[in-house]
């Protein structure tokens, strides 16, 4: 249930990421890795905090947003990544994960 919830939040963009929170209250948008803005794409494709688990998302075309968010295989890969990391959780926006 927790994985499903985080998966839906990731797909809709209504996730525990700083670029979403800033819509409701002034907050620092920086990622814990030091990048100026924490977004869904940053977490999935760039954030060094999740480097070791990124292989779970696949390679090449499999890693494209339309594949990860719009196909059964892609959603299964994204779910594996979500289970293995604190990505898209409230904790991932509060604590220093480095």
CSV table of N, CA and C in Angstrom, one decimal:
chain,number,residue,atom,x,y,z
A,1,UNK,N,0.8,-1.2,0.0
A,1,UNK,CA,0.0,0.0,0.0
A,1,UNK,C,0.9,1.3,0.0
A,2,UNK,N,1.9,1.3,0.8
A,2,UNK,CA,2.8,2.4,0.8
A,2,UNK,C,3.5,2.6,-0.5
A,3,UNK,N,4.0,1.6,-1.1
A,3,UNK,CA,4.6,1.7,-2.4
A,3,UNK,C,3.6,2.2,-3.5
A,4,UNK,N,2.4,1.7,-3.5
A,4,UNK,CA,1.4,2.1,-4.4
A,4,UNK,C,1.1,3.6,-4.2
A,5,UNK,N,1.0,4.1,-3.0
A,5,UNK,CA,0.7,5.5,-2.7
A,5,UNK,C,1.8,6.3,-3.2
A,6,UNK,N,3.1,6.0,-3.0
A,6,UNK,CA,4.2,6.7,-3.5
A,6,UNK,C,4.3,6.7,-5.0
A,7,UNK,N,3.9,5.6,-5.6
A,7,UNK,CA,3.9,5.4,-7.1
A,7,UNK,C,2.9,6.4,-7.7
A,8,UNK,N,1.7,6.5,-7.1
A,8,UNK,CA,0.7,7.4,-7.6
A,8,UNK,C,1.1,8.8,-7.4
A,9,UNK,N,1.7,9.1,-6.3
A,9,UNK,CA,2.2,10.5,-6.1
A,9,UNK,C,3.3,10.9,-7.1
A,10,UNK,N,4.1,10.0,-7.4
A,10,UNK,CA,5.2,10.2,-8.4
A,10,UNK,C,4.6,10.4,-9.8
A,11,UNK,N,3.6,9.6,-10.1
A,11,UNK,CA,3.0,9.7,-11.5
A,11,UNK,C,2.2,11.0,-11.6
A,12,UNK,N,1.6,11.5,-10.6
A,12,UNK,CA,0.8,12.7,-10.7
A,12,UNK,C,1.5,14.0,-10.4
A,13,UNK,N,2.7,13.8,-9.8
A,13,UNK,CA,3.5,15.0,-9.5
A,13,UNK,C,3.1,15.6,-8.1
A,14,UNK,N,2.2,15.0,-7.4
A,14,UNK,CA,1.8,15.4,-6.1
A,14,UNK,C,2.5,14.6,-5.1
A,15,UNK,N,3.8,14.7,-5.1
A,15,UNK,CA,4.7,13.9,-4.3
A,15,UNK,C,5.4,14.7,-3.2
A,16,UNK,N,6.0,14.0,-2.3
A,16,UNK,CA,6.9,14.7,-1.3
A,16,UNK,C,8.2,15.1,-2.0
A,17,UNK,N,8.1,16.1,-2.7
A,17,UNK,CA,9.3,16.7,-3.3
A,17,UNK,C,9.2,18.2,-3.1
A,18,UNK,N,10.3,18.8,-3.0
A,18,UNK,CA,10.4,20.2,-2.6
A,18,UNK,C,9.7,21.1,-3.7
A,19,UNK,N,9.8,20.8,-5.0
A,19,UNK,CA,9.2,21.7,-6.0
A,19,UNK,C,7.7,21.7,-5.8
A,20,UNK,N,7.1,20.6,-5.2
A,20,UNK,CA,5.7,20.6,-5.0
A,20,UNK,C,5.3,21.4,-3.7
A,21,UNK,N,6.0,21.2,-2.7
A,21,UNK,CA,5.7,21.9,-1.4
A,21,UNK,C,5.8,23.4,-1.5
A,22,UNK,N,6.6,23.9,-2.4
A,22,UNK,CA,6.8,25.4,-2.5
A,22,UNK,C,5.5,26.0,-2.9
A,23,UNK,N,4.6,25.3,-3.5
A,23,UNK,CA,3.3,25.8,-4.0
A,23,UNK,C,2.4,26.2,-2.8
A,24,UNK,N,2.6,25.6,-1.6
A,24,UNK,CA,1.8,25.8,-0.5
A,24,UNK,C,2.4,26.6,0.6
A,25,UNK,N,3.7,26.6,0.7
A,25,UNK,CA,4.4,27.4,1.7
A,25,UNK,C,5.8,27.7,1.3
A,26,UNK,N,6.3,28.9,1.6
A,26,UNK,CA,7.6,29.1,1.2
A,26,UNK,C,8.6,28.1,1.8
A,27,UNK,N,9.4,27.5,1.0
A,27,UNK,CA,10.3,26.5,1.5
A,27,UNK,C,11.5,26.4,0.6
A,28,UNK,N,12.5,26.0,1.1
A,28,UNK,CA,13.7,25.8,0.3
A,28,UNK,C,13.4,24.7,-0.7
A,29,UNK,N,13.7,24.9,-2.0
A,29,UNK,CA,13.4,24.0,-3.1
A,29,UNK,C,14.7,23.1,-3.4
A,30,UNK,N,15.8,23.4,-2.7
A,30,UNK,CA,17.0,22.6,-3.0
A,30,UNK,C,16.9,21.2,-2.6
A,31,UNK,N,17.5,20.3,-3.3
A,31,UNK,CA,17.6,18.9,-3.0
A,31,UNK,C,18.8,18.8,-2.0
A,32,UNK,N,18.7,17.7,-1.2
A,32,UNK,CA,19.8,17.4,-0.2
A,32,UNK,C,21.1,17.2,-0.8
A,33,UNK,N,21.1,16.9,-2.1
A,33,UNK,CA,22.4,16.6,-2.8
A,33,UNK,C,23.0,17.9,-3.2
A,34,UNK,N,22.3,19.1,-3.1
A,34,UNK,CA,22.9,20.3,-3.4
A,34,UNK,C,22.4,21.0,-4.7
A,35,UNK,N,21.6,20.3,-5.5
A,35,UNK,CA,21.0,20.8,-6.7
A,35,UNK,C,20.0,21.9,-6.3
A,36,UNK,N,19.8,22.9,-7.1
A,36,UNK,CA,18.9,24.1,-6.7
A,36,UNK,C,17.5,23.7,-6.6
A,37,UNK,N,17.0,22.7,-7.4
A,37,UNK,CA,15.5,22.4,-7.3
A,37,UNK,C,15.4,20.9,-7.3
A,38,UNK,N,14.6,20.4,-6.3
A,38,UNK,CA,14.3,18.9,-6.2
A,38,UNK,C,13.0,18.7,-6.9
A,39,UNK,N,13.1,18.0,-8.1
A,39,UNK,CA,11.9,17.7,-8.9
A,39,UNK,C,11.8,16.1,-9.0
A,40,UNK,N,10.7,15.7,-9.6
A,40,UNK,CA,10.6,14.3,-9.9
A,40,UNK,C,11.7,13.8,-10.8
A,41,UNK,N,11.9,14.5,-11.9
A,41,UNK,CA,12.9,14.1,-12.8
A,41,UNK,C,14.3,14.1,-12.2
A,42,UNK,N,14.6,15.1,-11.4
A,42,UNK,CA,15.9,15.2,-10.7
A,42,UNK,C,16.1,13.9,-9.9
A,43,UNK,N,15.1,13.5,-9.1
A,43,UNK,CA,15.2,12.3,-8.3
A,43,UNK,C,15.4,11.1,-9.1
A,44,UNK,N,14.6,11.0,-10.2
A,44,UNK,CA,14.7,9.7,-11.0
A,44,UNK,C,15.9,9.6,-11.9
A,45,UNK,N,16.5,10.8,-12.3
A,45,UNK,CA,17.5,10.7,-13.3
A,45,UNK,C,18.9,11.3,-13.0
A,46,UNK,N,18.9,12.2,-11.9
A,46,UNK,CA,20.1,12.9,-11.7
A,46,UNK,C,20.7,12.9,-10.3
A,47,UNK,N,19.8,12.8,-9.3
A,47,UNK,CA,20.2,12.9,-7.9
A,47,UNK,C,21.2,11.9,-7.5
A,48,UNK,N,22.4,12.3,-7.0
A,48,UNK,CA,23.5,11.4,-6.6
A,48,UNK,C,23.1,10.6,-5.4
A,49,UNK,N,22.1,11.0,-4.6
A,49,UNK,CA,21.7,10.2,-3.5
A,49,UNK,C,21.1,8.9,-3.9
A,50,UNK,N,20.5,8.8,-5.1
A,50,UNK,CA,19.9,7.6,-5.5
A,50,UNK,C,20.6,6.9,-6.6
A,51,UNK,N,21.9,7.3,-6.8
A,51,UNK,CA,22.7,6.7,-7.9
A,51,UNK,C,22.8,5.2,-7.8
A,52,UNK,N,23.0,4.6,-6.7
A,52,UNK,CA,23.2,3.2,-6.5
A,52,UNK,C,21.9,2.4,-6.9
A,53,UNK,N,20.7,3.0,-6.7
A,53,UNK,CA,19.5,2.3,-7.0
A,53,UNK,C,18.9,2.6,-8.4
A,54,UNK,N,19.5,3.5,-9.1
A,54,UNK,CA,19.0,4.0,-10.4
A,54,UNK,C,18.9,2.9,-11.4
A,55,UNK,N,19.8,1.9,-11.3
A,55,UNK,CA,19.8,0.8,-12.3
A,55,UNK,C,18.4,0.0,-12.3
A,56,UNK,N,17.7,0.1,-11.2
A,56,UNK,CA,16.4,-0.5,-11.1
A,56,UNK,C,15.4,0.1,-12.1
A,57,UNK,N,15.6,1.3,-12.6
A,57,UNK,CA,14.7,2.0,-13.5
A,57,UNK,C,15.0,1.5,-15.0
A,58,UNK,N,16.0,0.8,-15.2
A,58,UNK,CA,16.3,0.3,-16.5
A,58,UNK,C,17.3,1.2,-17.2
A,59,UNK,N,17.4,1.0,-18.5
A,59,UNK,CA,18.4,1.7,-19.3
A,59,UNK,C,17.8,2.2,-20.6
A,60,UNK,N,18.4,3.2,-21.2
A,60,UNK,CA,17.9,3.7,-22.5
A,60,UNK,C,16.5,4.1,-22.5
A,61,UNK,N,15.7,3.6,-23.5
A,61,UNK,CA,14.3,3.9,-23.7
A,61,UNK,C,13.5,3.5,-22.4
A,62,UNK,N,13.9,2.4,-21.7
A,62,UNK,CA,13.2,2.0,-20.5
A,62,UNK,C,13.1,3.1,-19.4
A,63,UNK,N,14.1,4.0,-19.5
A,63,UNK,CA,14.2,5.0,-18.4
A,63,UNK,C,13.5,6.3,-18.7
A,64,UNK,N,12.9,6.4,-19.9
A,64,UNK,CA,12.2,7.6,-20.3
A,64,UNK,C,10.9,7.7,-19.5
A,65,UNK,N,10.5,9.0,-19.2
A,65,UNK,CA,9.3,9.2,-18.3
A,65,UNK,C,8.1,8.5,-18.9
A,66,UNK,N,7.9,8.6,-20.2
A,66,UNK,CA,6.7,8.0,-20.8
A,66,UNK,C,6.6,6.5,-20.6
A,67,UNK,N,7.8,5.9,-20.6
A,67,UNK,CA,7.9,4.5,-20.3
A,67,UNK,C,7.7,4.1,-18.9
A,68,UNK,N,8.4,4.8,-18.0
A,68,UNK,CA,8.3,4.6,-16.5
A,68,UNK,C,6.9,4.9,-16.0
A,69,UNK,N,6.3,5.9,-16.5
A,69,UNK,CA,5.0,6.3,-15.9
A,69,UNK,C,3.8,5.8,-16.7
A,70,UNK,N,4.0,5.2,-17.9
A,70,UNK,CA,2.9,4.9,-18.7
A,70,UNK,C,2.8,3.4,-19.2
A,71,UNK,N,3.8,2.6,-18.8
A,71,UNK,CA,3.7,1.2,-19.2
A,71,UNK,C,3.7,0.3,-18.0
A,72,UNK,N,3.2,-0.9,-18.1
A,72,UNK,CA,3.2,-1.8,-17.0
A,72,UNK,C,4.6,-2.2,-16.5
A,73,UNK,N,5.5,-2.5,-17.5
A,73,UNK,CA,6.9,-2.8,-17.1
A,73,UNK,C,7.5,-1.6,-16.5
A,74,UNK,N,7.3,-0.4,-17.0
A,74,UNK,CA,7.9,0.8,-16.5
A,74,UNK,C,7.4,1.1,-15.0
A,75,UNK,N,6.1,0.9,-14.8
A,75,UNK,CA,5.6,1.1,-13.5
A,75,UNK,C,6.1,0.1,-12.5
A,76,UNK,N,6.4,-1.1,-13.0
A,76,UNK,CA,7.0,-2.2,-12.1
A,76,UNK,C,8.4,-1.8,-11.7
A,77,UNK,N,9.1,-1.2,-12.7
A,77,UNK,CA,10.5,-0.8,-12.5
A,77,UNK,C,10.5,0.4,-11.5
A,78,UNK,N,9.6,1.3,-11.7
A,78,UNK,CA,9.5,2.5,-10.8
A,78,UNK,C,9.1,2.0,-9.4
A,79,UNK,N,8.2,1.1,-9.3
A,79,UNK,CA,7.9,0.5,-8.0
A,79,UNK,C,9.1,-0.1,-7.3
A,80,UNK,N,9.9,-0.8,-8.0
A,80,UNK,CA,11.1,-1.4,-7.4
A,80,UNK,C,12.1,-0.3,-6.9
A,81,UNK,N,12.2,0.8,-7.7
A,81,UNK,CA,13.0,1.9,-7.3
A,81,UNK,C,12.5,2.5,-6.0
A,82,UNK,N,11.2,2.7,-6.0
A,82,UNK,CA,10.5,3.3,-4.8
A,82,UNK,C,10.7,2.5,-3.6
A,83,UNK,N,10.5,1.2,-3.7
A,83,UNK,CA,10.7,0.2,-2.6
A,83,UNK,C,12.1,0.3,-2.0
A,84,UNK,N,13.1,0.5,-2.9
A,84,UNK,CA,14.5,0.4,-2.5
A,84,UNK,C,15.0,1.7,-1.9
A,85,UNK,N,14.3,2.8,-2.0
A,85,UNK,CA,14.7,4.2,-1.6
A,85,UNK,C,13.7,4.9,-0.8
A,86,UNK,N,14.1,6.0,-0.2
A,86,UNK,CA,13.1,6.8,0.5
A,86,UNK,C,12.6,7.9,-0.5
A,87,UNK,N,12.8,7.8,-1.8
A,87,UNK,CA,12.4,8.8,-2.7
A,87,UNK,C,10.8,8.9,-2.6
A,88,UNK,N,10.4,10.2,-2.8
A,88,UNK,CA,9.0,10.5,-2.8
A,88,UNK,C,8.3,10.3,-1.4
A,89,UNK,N,9.1,10.3,-0.4
A,89,UNK,CA,8.5,10.3,1.0
A,89,UNK,C,8.8,11.6,1.7
A,90,UNK,N,8.0,11.8,2.7
A,90,UNK,CA,8.2,13.1,3.5
A,90,UNK,C,9.6,13.1,4.1
A,91,UNK,N,10.1,12.0,4.5
A,91,UNK,CA,11.5,11.9,5.0
A,91,UNK,C,12.5,12.4,4.0
A,92,UNK,N,12.3,12.1,2.7
A,92,UNK,CA,13.3,12.4,1.7
A,92,UNK,C,13.4,14.0,1.5
A,93,UNK,N,12.4,14.7,2.0
A,93,UNK,CA,12.5,16.2,1.9
A,93,UNK,C,13.0,16.8,3.2
A,94,UNK,N,13.0,16.1,4.3
A,94,UNK,CA,13.4,16.7,5.5
A,94,UNK,C,14.8,16.4,5.9
A,95,UNK,N,15.2,15.2,5.8
A,95,UNK,CA,16.5,14.7,6.4
A,95,UNK,C,17.6,14.8,5.3
A,96,UNK,N,18.8,14.9,5.8
A,96,UNK,CA,19.9,14.9,4.9
A,96,UNK,C,20.2,13.4,4.6
A,97,UNK,N,20.0,13.0,3.4
A,97,UNK,CA,20.2,11.6,3.0
A,97,UNK,C,21.6,11.3,2.5
A,98,UNK,N,22.5,12.2,2.5
A,98,UNK,CA,23.8,12.0,2.0
A,98,UNK,C,24.7,11.2,2.9
